[in-house]
PDB file of C-alpha atoms in Angstrom:
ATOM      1  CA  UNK A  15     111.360 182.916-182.242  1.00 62.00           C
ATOM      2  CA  UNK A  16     110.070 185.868-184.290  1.00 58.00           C
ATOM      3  CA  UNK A  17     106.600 183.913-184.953  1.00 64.00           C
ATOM      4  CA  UNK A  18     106.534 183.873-180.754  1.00 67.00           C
ATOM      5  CA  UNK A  19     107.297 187.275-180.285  1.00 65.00           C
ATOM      6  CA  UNK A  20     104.823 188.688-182.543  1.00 71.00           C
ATOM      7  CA  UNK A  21     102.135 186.394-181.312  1.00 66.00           C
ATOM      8  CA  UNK A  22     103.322 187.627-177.691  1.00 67.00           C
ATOM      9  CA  UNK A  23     103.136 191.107-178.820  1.00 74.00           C
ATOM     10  CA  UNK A  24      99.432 190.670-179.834  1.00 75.00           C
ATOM     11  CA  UNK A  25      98.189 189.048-177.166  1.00 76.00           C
ATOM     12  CA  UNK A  26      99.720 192.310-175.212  1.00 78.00           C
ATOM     13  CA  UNK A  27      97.576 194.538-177.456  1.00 86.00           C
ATOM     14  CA  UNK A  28      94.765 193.074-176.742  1.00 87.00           C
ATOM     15  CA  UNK A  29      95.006 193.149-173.243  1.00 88.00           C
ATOM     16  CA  UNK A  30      95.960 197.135-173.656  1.00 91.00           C
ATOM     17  CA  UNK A  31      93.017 197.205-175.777  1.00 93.00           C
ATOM     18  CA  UNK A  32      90.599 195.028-172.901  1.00 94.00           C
ATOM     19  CA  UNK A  33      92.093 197.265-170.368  1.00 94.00           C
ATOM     20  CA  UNK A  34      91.698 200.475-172.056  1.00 95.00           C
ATOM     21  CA  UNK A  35      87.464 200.034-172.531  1.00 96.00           C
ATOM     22  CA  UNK A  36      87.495 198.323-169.006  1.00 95.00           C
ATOM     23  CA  UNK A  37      88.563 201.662-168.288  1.00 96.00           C
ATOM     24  CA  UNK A  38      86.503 204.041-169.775  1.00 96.00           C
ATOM     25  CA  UNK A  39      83.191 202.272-168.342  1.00 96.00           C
ATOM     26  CA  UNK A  40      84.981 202.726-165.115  1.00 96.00           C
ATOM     27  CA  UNK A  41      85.357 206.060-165.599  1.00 96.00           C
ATOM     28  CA  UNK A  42      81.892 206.670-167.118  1.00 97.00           C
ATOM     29  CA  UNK A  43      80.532 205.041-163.706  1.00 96.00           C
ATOM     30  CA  UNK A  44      82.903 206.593-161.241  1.00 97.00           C
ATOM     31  CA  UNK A  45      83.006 210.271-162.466  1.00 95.00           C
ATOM     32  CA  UNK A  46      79.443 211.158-162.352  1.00 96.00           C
ATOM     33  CA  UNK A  47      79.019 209.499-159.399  1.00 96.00           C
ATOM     34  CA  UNK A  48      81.875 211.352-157.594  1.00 95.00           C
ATOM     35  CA  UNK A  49      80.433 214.760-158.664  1.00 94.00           C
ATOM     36  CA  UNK A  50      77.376 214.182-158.105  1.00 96.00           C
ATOM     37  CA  UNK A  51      77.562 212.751-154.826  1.00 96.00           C
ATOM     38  CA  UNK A  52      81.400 213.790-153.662  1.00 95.00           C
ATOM     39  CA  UNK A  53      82.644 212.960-149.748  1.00 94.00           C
ATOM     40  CA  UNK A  54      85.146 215.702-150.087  1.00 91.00           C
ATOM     41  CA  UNK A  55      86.743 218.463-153.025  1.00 88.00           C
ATOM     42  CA  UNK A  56      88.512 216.499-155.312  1.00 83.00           C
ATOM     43  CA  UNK A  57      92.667 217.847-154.629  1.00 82.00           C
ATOM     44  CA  UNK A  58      93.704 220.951-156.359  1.00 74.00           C
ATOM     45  CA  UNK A  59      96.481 219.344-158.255  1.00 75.00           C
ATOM     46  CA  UNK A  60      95.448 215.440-158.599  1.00 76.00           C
ATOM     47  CA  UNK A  61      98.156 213.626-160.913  1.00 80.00           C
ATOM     48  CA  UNK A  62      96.102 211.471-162.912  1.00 86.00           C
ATOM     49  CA  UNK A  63      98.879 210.030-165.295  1.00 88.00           C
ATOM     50  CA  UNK A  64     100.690 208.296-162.835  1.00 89.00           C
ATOM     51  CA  UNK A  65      97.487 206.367-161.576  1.00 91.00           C
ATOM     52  CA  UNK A  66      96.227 205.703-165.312  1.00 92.00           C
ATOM     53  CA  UNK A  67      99.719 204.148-165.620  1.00 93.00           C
ATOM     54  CA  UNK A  68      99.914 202.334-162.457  1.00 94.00           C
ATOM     55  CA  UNK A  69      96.265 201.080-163.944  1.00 95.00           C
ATOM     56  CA  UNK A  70      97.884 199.197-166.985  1.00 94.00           C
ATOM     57  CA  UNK A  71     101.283 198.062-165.393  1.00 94.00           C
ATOM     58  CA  UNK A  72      99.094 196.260-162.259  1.00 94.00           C
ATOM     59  CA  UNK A  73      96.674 194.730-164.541  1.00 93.00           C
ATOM     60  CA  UNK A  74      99.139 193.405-166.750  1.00 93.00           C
ATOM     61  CA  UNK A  75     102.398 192.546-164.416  1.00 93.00           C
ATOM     62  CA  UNK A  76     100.789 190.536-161.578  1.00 93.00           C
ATOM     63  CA  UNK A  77      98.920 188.460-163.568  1.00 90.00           C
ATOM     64  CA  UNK A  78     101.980 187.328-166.072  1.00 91.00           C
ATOM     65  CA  UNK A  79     103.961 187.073-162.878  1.00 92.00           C
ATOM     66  CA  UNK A  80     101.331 184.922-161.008  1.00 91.00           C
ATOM     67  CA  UNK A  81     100.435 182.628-163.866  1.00 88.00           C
ATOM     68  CA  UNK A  82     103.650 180.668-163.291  1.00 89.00           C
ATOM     69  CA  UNK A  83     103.364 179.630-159.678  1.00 90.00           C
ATOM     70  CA  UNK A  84      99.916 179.249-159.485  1.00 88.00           C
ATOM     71  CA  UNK A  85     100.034 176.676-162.238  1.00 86.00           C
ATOM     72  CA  UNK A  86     102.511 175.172-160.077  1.00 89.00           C
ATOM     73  CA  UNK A  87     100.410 175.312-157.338  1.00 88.00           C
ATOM     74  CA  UNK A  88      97.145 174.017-159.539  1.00 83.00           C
ATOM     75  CA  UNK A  89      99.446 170.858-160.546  1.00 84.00           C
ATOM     76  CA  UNK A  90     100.315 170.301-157.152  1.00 87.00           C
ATOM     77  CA  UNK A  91      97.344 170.508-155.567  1.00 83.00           C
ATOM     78  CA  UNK A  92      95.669 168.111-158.452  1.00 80.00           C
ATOM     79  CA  UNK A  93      97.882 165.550-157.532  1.00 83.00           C
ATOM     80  CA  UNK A  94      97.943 165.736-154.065  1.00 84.00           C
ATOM     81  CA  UNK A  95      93.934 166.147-153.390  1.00 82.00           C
ATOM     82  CA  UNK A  96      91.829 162.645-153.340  1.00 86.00           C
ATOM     83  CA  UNK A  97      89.731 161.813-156.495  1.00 82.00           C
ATOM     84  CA  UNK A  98      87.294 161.815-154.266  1.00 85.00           C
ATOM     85  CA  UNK A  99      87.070 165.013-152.710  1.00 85.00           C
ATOM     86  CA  UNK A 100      87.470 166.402-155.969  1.00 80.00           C
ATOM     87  CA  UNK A 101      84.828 164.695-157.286  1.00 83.00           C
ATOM     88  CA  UNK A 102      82.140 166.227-154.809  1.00 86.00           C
ATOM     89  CA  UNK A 103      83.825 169.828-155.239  1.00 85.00           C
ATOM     90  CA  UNK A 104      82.803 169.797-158.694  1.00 83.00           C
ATOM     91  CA  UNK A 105      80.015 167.832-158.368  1.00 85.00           C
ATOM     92  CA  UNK A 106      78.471 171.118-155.987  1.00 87.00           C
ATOM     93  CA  UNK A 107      76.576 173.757-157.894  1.00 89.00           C
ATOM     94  CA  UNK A 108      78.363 176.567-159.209  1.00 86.00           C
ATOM     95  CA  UNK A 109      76.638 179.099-157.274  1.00 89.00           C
ATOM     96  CA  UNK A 110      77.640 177.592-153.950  1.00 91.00           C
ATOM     97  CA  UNK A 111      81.367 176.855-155.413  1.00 90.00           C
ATOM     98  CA  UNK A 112      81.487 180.638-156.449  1.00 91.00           C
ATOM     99  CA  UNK A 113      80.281 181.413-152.928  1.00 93.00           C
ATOM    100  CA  UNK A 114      82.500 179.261-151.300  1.00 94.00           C
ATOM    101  CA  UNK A 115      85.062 180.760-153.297  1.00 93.00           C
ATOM    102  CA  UNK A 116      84.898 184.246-152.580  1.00 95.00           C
ATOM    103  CA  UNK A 117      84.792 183.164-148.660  1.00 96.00           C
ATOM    104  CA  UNK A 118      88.174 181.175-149.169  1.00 96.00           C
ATOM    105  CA  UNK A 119      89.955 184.154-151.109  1.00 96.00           C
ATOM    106  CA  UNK A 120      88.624 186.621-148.358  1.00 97.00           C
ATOM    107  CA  UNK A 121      89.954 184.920-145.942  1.00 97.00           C
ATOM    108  CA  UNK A 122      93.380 184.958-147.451  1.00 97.00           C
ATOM    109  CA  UNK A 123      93.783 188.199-148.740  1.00 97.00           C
ATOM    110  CA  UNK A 124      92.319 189.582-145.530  1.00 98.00           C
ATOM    111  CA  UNK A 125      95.418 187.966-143.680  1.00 98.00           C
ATOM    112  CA  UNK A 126      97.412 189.069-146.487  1.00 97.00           C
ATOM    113  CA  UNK A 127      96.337 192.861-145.913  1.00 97.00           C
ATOM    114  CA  UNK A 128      96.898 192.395-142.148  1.00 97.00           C
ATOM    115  CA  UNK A 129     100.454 190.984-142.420  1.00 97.00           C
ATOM    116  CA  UNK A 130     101.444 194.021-145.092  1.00 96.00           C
ATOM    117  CA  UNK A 131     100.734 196.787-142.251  1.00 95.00           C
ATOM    118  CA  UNK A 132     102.400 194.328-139.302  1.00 94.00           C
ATOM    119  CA  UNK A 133     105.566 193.472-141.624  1.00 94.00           C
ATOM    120  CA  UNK A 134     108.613 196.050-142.386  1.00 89.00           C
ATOM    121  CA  UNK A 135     109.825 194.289-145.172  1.00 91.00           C
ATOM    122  CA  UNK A 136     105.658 194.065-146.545  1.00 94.00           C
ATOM    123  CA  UNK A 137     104.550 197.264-145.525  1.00 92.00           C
ATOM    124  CA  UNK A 138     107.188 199.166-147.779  1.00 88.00           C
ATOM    125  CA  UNK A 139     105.678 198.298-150.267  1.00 93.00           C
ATOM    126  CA  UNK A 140     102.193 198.737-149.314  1.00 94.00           C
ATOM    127  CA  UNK A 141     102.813 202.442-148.323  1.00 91.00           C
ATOM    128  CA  UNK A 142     102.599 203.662-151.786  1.00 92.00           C
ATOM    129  CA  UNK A 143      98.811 202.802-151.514  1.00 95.00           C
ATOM    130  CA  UNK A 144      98.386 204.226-148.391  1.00 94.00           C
ATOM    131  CA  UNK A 145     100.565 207.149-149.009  1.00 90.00           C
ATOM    132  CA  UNK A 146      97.900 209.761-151.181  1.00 90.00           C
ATOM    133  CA  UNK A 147      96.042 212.397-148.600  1.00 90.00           C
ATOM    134  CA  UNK A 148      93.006 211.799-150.252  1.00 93.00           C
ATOM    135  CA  UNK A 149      90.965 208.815-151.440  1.00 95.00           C
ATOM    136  CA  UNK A 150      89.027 208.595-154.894  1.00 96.00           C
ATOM    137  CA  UNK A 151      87.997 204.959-156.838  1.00 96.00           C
ATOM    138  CA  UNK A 152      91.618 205.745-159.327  1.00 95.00           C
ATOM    139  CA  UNK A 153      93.391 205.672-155.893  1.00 95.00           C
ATOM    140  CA  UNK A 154      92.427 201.948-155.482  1.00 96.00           C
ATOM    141  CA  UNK A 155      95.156 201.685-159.017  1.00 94.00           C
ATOM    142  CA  UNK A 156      98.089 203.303-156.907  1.00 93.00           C
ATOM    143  CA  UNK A 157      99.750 200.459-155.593  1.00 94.00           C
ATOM    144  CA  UNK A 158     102.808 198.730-155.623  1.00 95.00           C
ATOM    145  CA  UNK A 159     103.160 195.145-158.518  1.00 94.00           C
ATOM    146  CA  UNK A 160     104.659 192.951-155.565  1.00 95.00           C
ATOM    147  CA  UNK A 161     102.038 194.295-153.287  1.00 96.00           C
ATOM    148  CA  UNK A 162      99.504 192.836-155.644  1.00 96.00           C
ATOM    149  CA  UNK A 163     101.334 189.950-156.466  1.00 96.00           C
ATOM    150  CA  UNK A 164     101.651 189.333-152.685  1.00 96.00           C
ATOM    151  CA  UNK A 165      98.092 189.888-151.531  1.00 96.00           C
ATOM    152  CA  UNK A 166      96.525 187.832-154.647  1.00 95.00           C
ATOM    153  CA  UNK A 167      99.069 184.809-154.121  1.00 95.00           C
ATOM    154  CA  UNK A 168      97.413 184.650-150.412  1.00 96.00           C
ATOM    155  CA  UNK A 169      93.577 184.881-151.473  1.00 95.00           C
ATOM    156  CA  UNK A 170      94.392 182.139-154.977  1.00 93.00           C
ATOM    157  CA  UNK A 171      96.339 179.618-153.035  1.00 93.00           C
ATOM    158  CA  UNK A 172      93.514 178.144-150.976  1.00 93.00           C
ATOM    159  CA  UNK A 173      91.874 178.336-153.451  1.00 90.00           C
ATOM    160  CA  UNK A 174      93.603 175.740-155.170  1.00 89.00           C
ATOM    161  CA  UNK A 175      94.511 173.706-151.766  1.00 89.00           C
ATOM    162  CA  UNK A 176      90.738 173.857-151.145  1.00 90.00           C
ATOM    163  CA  UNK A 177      89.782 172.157-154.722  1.00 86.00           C
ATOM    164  CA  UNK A 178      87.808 175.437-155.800  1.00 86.00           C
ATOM    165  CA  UNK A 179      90.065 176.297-158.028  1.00 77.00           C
ATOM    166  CA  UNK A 180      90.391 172.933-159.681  1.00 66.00           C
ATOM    167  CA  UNK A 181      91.076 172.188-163.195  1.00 56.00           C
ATOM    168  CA  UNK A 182      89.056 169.038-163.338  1.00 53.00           C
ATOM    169  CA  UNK A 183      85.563 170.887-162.958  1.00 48.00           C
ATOM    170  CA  UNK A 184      86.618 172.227-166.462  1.00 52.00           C
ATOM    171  CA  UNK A 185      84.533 175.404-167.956  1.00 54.00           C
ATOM    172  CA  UNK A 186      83.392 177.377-164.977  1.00 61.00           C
ATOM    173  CA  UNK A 187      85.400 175.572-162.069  1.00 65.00           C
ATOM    174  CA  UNK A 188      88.209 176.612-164.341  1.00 74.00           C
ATOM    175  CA  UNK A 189      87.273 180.016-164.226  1.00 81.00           C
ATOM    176  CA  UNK A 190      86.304 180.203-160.877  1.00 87.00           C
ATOM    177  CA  UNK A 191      89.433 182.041-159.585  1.00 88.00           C
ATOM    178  CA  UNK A 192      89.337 184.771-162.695  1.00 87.00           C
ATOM    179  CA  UNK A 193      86.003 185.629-161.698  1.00 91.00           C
ATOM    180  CA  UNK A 194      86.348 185.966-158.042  1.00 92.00           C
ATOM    181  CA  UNK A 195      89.807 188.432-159.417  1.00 91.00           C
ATOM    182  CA  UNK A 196      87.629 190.289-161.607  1.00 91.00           C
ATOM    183  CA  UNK A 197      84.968 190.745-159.113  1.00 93.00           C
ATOM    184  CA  UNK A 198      87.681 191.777-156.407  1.00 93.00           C
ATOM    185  CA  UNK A 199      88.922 194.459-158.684  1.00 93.00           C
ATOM    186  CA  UNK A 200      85.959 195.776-159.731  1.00 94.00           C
ATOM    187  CA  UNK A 201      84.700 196.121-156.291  1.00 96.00           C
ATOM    188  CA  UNK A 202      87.534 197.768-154.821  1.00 97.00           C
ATOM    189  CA  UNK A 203      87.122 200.802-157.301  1.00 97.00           C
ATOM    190  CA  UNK A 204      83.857 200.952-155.592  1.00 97.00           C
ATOM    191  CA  UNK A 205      85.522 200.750-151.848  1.00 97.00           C
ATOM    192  CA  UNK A 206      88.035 203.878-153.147  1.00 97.00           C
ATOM    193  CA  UNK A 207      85.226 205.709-154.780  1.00 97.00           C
ATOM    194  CA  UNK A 208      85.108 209.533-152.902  1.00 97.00           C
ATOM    195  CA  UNK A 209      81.239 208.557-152.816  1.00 96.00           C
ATOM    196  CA  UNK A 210      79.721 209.901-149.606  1.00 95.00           C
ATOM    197  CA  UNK A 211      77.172 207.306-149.267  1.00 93.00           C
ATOM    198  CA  UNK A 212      76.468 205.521-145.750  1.00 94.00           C
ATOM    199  CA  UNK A 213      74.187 202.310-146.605  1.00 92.00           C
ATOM    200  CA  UNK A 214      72.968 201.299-143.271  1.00 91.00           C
ATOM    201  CA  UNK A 215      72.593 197.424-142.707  1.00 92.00           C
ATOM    202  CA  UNK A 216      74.368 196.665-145.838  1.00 94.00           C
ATOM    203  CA  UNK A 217      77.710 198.286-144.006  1.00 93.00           C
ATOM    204  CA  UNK A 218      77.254 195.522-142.036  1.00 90.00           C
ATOM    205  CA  UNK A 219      77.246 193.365-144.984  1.00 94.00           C
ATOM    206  CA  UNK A 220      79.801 194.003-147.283  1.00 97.00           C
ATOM    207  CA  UNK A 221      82.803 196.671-147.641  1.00 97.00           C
ATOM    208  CA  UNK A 222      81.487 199.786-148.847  1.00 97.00           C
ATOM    209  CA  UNK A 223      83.114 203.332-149.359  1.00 97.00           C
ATOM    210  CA  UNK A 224      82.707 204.200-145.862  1.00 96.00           C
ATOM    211  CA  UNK A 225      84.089 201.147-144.365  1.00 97.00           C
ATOM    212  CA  UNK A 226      87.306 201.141-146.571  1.00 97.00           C
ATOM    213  CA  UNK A 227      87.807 205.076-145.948  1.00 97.00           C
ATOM    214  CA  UNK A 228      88.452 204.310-142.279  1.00 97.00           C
ATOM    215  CA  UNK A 229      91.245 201.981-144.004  1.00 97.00           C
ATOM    216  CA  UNK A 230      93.161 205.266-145.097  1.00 96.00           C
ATOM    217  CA  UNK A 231      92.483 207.054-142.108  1.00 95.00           C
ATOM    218  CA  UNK A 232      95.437 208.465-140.666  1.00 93.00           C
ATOM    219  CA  UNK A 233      94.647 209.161-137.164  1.00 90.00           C
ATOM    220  CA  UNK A 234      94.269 206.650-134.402  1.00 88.00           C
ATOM    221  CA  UNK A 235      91.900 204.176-135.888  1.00 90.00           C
ATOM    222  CA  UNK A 236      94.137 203.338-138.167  1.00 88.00           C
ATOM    223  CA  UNK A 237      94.940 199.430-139.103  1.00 93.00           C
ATOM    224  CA  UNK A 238      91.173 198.897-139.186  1.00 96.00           C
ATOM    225  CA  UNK A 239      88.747 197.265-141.852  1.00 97.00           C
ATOM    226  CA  UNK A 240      91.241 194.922-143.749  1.00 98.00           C
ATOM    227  CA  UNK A 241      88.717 192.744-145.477  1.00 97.00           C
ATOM    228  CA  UNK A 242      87.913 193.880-149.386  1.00 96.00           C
ATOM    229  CA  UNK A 243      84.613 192.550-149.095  1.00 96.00           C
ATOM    230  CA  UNK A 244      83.166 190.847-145.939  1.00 97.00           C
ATOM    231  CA  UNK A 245      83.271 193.073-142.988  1.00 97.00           C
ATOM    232  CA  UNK A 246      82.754 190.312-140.685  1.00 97.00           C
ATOM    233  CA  UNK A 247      86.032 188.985-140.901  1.00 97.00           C
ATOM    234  CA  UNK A 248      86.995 192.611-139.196  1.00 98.00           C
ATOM    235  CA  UNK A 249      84.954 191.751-136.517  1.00 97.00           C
ATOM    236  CA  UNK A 250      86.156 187.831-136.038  1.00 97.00           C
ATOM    237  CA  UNK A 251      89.383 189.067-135.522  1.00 97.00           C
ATOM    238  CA  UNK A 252      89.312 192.640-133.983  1.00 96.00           C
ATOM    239  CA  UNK A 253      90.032 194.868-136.881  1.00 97.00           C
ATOM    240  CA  UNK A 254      86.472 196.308-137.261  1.00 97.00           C
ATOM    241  CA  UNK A 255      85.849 200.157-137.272  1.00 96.00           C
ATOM    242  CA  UNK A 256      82.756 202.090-138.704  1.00 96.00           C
ATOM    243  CA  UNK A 257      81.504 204.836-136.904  1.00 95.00           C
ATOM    244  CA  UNK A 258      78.679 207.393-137.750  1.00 93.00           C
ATOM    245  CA  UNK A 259      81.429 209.848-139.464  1.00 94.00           C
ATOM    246  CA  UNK A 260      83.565 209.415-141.938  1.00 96.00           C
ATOM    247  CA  UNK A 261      87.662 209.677-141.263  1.00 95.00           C
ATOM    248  CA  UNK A 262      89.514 213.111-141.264  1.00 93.00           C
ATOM    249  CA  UNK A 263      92.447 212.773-143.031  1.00 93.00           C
ATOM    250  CA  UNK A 264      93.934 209.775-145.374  1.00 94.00           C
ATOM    251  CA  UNK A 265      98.038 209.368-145.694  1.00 92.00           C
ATOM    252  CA  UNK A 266     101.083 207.817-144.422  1.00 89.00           C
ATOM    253  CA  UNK A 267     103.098 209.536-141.542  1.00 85.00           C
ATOM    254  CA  UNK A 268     106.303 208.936-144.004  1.00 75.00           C
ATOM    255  CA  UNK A 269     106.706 211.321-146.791  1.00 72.00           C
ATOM    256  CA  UNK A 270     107.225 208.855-149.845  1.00 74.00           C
ATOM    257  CA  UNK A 271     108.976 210.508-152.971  1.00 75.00           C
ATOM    258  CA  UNK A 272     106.861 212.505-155.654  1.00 74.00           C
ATOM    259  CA  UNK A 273     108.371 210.027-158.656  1.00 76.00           C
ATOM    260  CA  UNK A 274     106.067 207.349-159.130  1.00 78.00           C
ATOM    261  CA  UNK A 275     108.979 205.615-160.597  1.00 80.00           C
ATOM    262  CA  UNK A 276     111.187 205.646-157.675  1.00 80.00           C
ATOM    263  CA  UNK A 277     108.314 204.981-155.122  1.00 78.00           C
ATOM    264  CA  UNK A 278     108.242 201.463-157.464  1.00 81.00           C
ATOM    265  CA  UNK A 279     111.897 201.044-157.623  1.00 78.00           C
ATOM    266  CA  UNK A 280     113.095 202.214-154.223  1.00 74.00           C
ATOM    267  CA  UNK A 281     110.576 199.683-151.911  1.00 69.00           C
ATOM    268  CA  UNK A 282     113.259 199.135-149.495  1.00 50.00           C
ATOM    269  CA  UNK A 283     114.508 202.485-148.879  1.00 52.00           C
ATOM    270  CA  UNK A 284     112.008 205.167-149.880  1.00 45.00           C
ATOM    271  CA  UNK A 285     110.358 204.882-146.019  1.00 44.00           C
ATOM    272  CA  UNK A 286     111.761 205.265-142.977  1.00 46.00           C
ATOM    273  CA  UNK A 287     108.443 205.117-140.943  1.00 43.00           C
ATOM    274  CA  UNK A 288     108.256 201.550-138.893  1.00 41.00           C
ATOM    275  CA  UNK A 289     104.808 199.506-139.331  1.00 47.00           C
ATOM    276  CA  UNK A 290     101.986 201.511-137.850  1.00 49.00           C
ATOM    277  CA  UNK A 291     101.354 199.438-134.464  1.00 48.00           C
ATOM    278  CA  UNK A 292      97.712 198.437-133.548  1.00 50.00           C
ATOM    279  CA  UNK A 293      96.365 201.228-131.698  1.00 49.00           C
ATOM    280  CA  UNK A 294      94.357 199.020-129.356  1.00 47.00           C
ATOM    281  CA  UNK A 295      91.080 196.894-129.202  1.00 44.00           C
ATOM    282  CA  UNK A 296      88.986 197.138-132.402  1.00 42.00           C
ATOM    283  CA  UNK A 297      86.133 199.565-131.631  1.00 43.00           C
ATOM    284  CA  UNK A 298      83.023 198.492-133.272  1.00 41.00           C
ATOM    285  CA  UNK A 299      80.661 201.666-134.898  1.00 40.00           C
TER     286      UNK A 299
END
């Protein structure tokens, strides 16, 4: 028992220790880059702390609380799936299996994203992300465990159904579904990131700043650009909005509490604002 606990309690310093340097190249990126080319003032009285906190807790929680059903979900779908289709997953080239891969998870967590602005029960707690009145790449840390938990469960699943995430591949096909995580994470810093940039045909492309700010808008375009990384699922399904400017104000019409703490512990109370309804056909820019 003690022998577990301190081997338990090591493995958590490490990952304190990972997080902490994946943090400071974060902010040695995403610093200079919002001075030097800043959308908008940075807020008079930004409360780092709580963000920087909200940084370790949703690196570390989700993940412990998402390794036990998805290893449930890995067995399952092992012995469900036919050795044969199996068989060609991993026999495809990692390149197109990490493609493939990315599409999948998009496709989930873009559903995932929809449903948490259509749902009460989801959206409470996805309005502590949406609740700041401004939008910088430490905002993309301000959001609620079971939020995560929720929206990664959706984009890892299929995953798994789909054989991408399979075990029997072994090295890299084992890996697959860390690295399409990590790259998820890492690119929605970028999304947050007060960056006034507009990248022309790439917009088109891929999520950038721009697109994602129109997210957070809180006028009526909201409940637009759901997709963390291909744009083109917004415009599949209606959700796509990227005009020429950028949005005029970022928030929730609800005024959450100023505790961190009880905006995490109070999910089914702190909000008495209803889902924000669709606000009518997509509008492409």
């Amino acid at each position: 028992m003690v022998t577990n606990a301190i081997e338990i309690s090591q493995a958590l310093l490490v990952d304190v220790a990972r997080l902490a340097i994946w943090l400071i190249l974060l902010t040695v990126i995403f610093v200079p880059l919002e001075r030097w080319f800043a959308l908008r003032a940075p807020p008079c009285k930004r409360r780092i702390l709580p963000d920087l906190g909200l940084y370790f807790l949703n690196s570390l929680l989700p993940a412990a609380v998402l390794s036990i059903p998805m290893a449930a979900v890995a067995e399952i779908a092992t012995r469900l799936t036919p050795s044969a289709y199996v068989l060609a997953v991993d026999r495809l080239p990692f390149a197109l299996r990490l493609l493939l891969g990315l599409i999948v998870a998009e496709i989930g967590t873009y559903w995932a994203h929809r449903w948490t602005h259509v749902s009460p029960f989801l959206w409470q707690f996805h309005a502590v992300h949406h609740a700041p009145d401004h939008v910088d790449w430490l905002i993309n840390t301000r959001a609620h465990p079971f939020d995560i938990v929720f929206t990664r469960l959706c984009g890892l699943v299929p995953l798994y159904i789909l054989g991408l995430g399979s075990a029997h591949g072994g090295g890299h096909g084992q890996m697959l579904p860390v690295y399409i995580t990590l790259f998820g994470t890492v690119w929605a810093f970028f999304i947050h990131a007060n960056i006034g940039w507009r990248l022309g045909i790439v917009e088109r492309l891929v999520a950038t700043p721009a697109f994602h700010h129109w997210h957070h808008t809180n006028d009526e375009h909201r409940d637009h650009n759901f997709a963390a990384l291909i744009p083109l699922l917004d415009r599949l399904f209606g959700t796509y909005y990227l005009p020429k400017h950028w949005p005029p104000c970022y928030g929730v019409d609800a005024t959450l509490p100023e505790s961190t703490t009880r905006q995490l512990l109070e999910p089914m109370g702190f909000i008495k604002a209803v889902p924000r309804a669709p606000t009518g056909e997509a509008e492409a820019g």
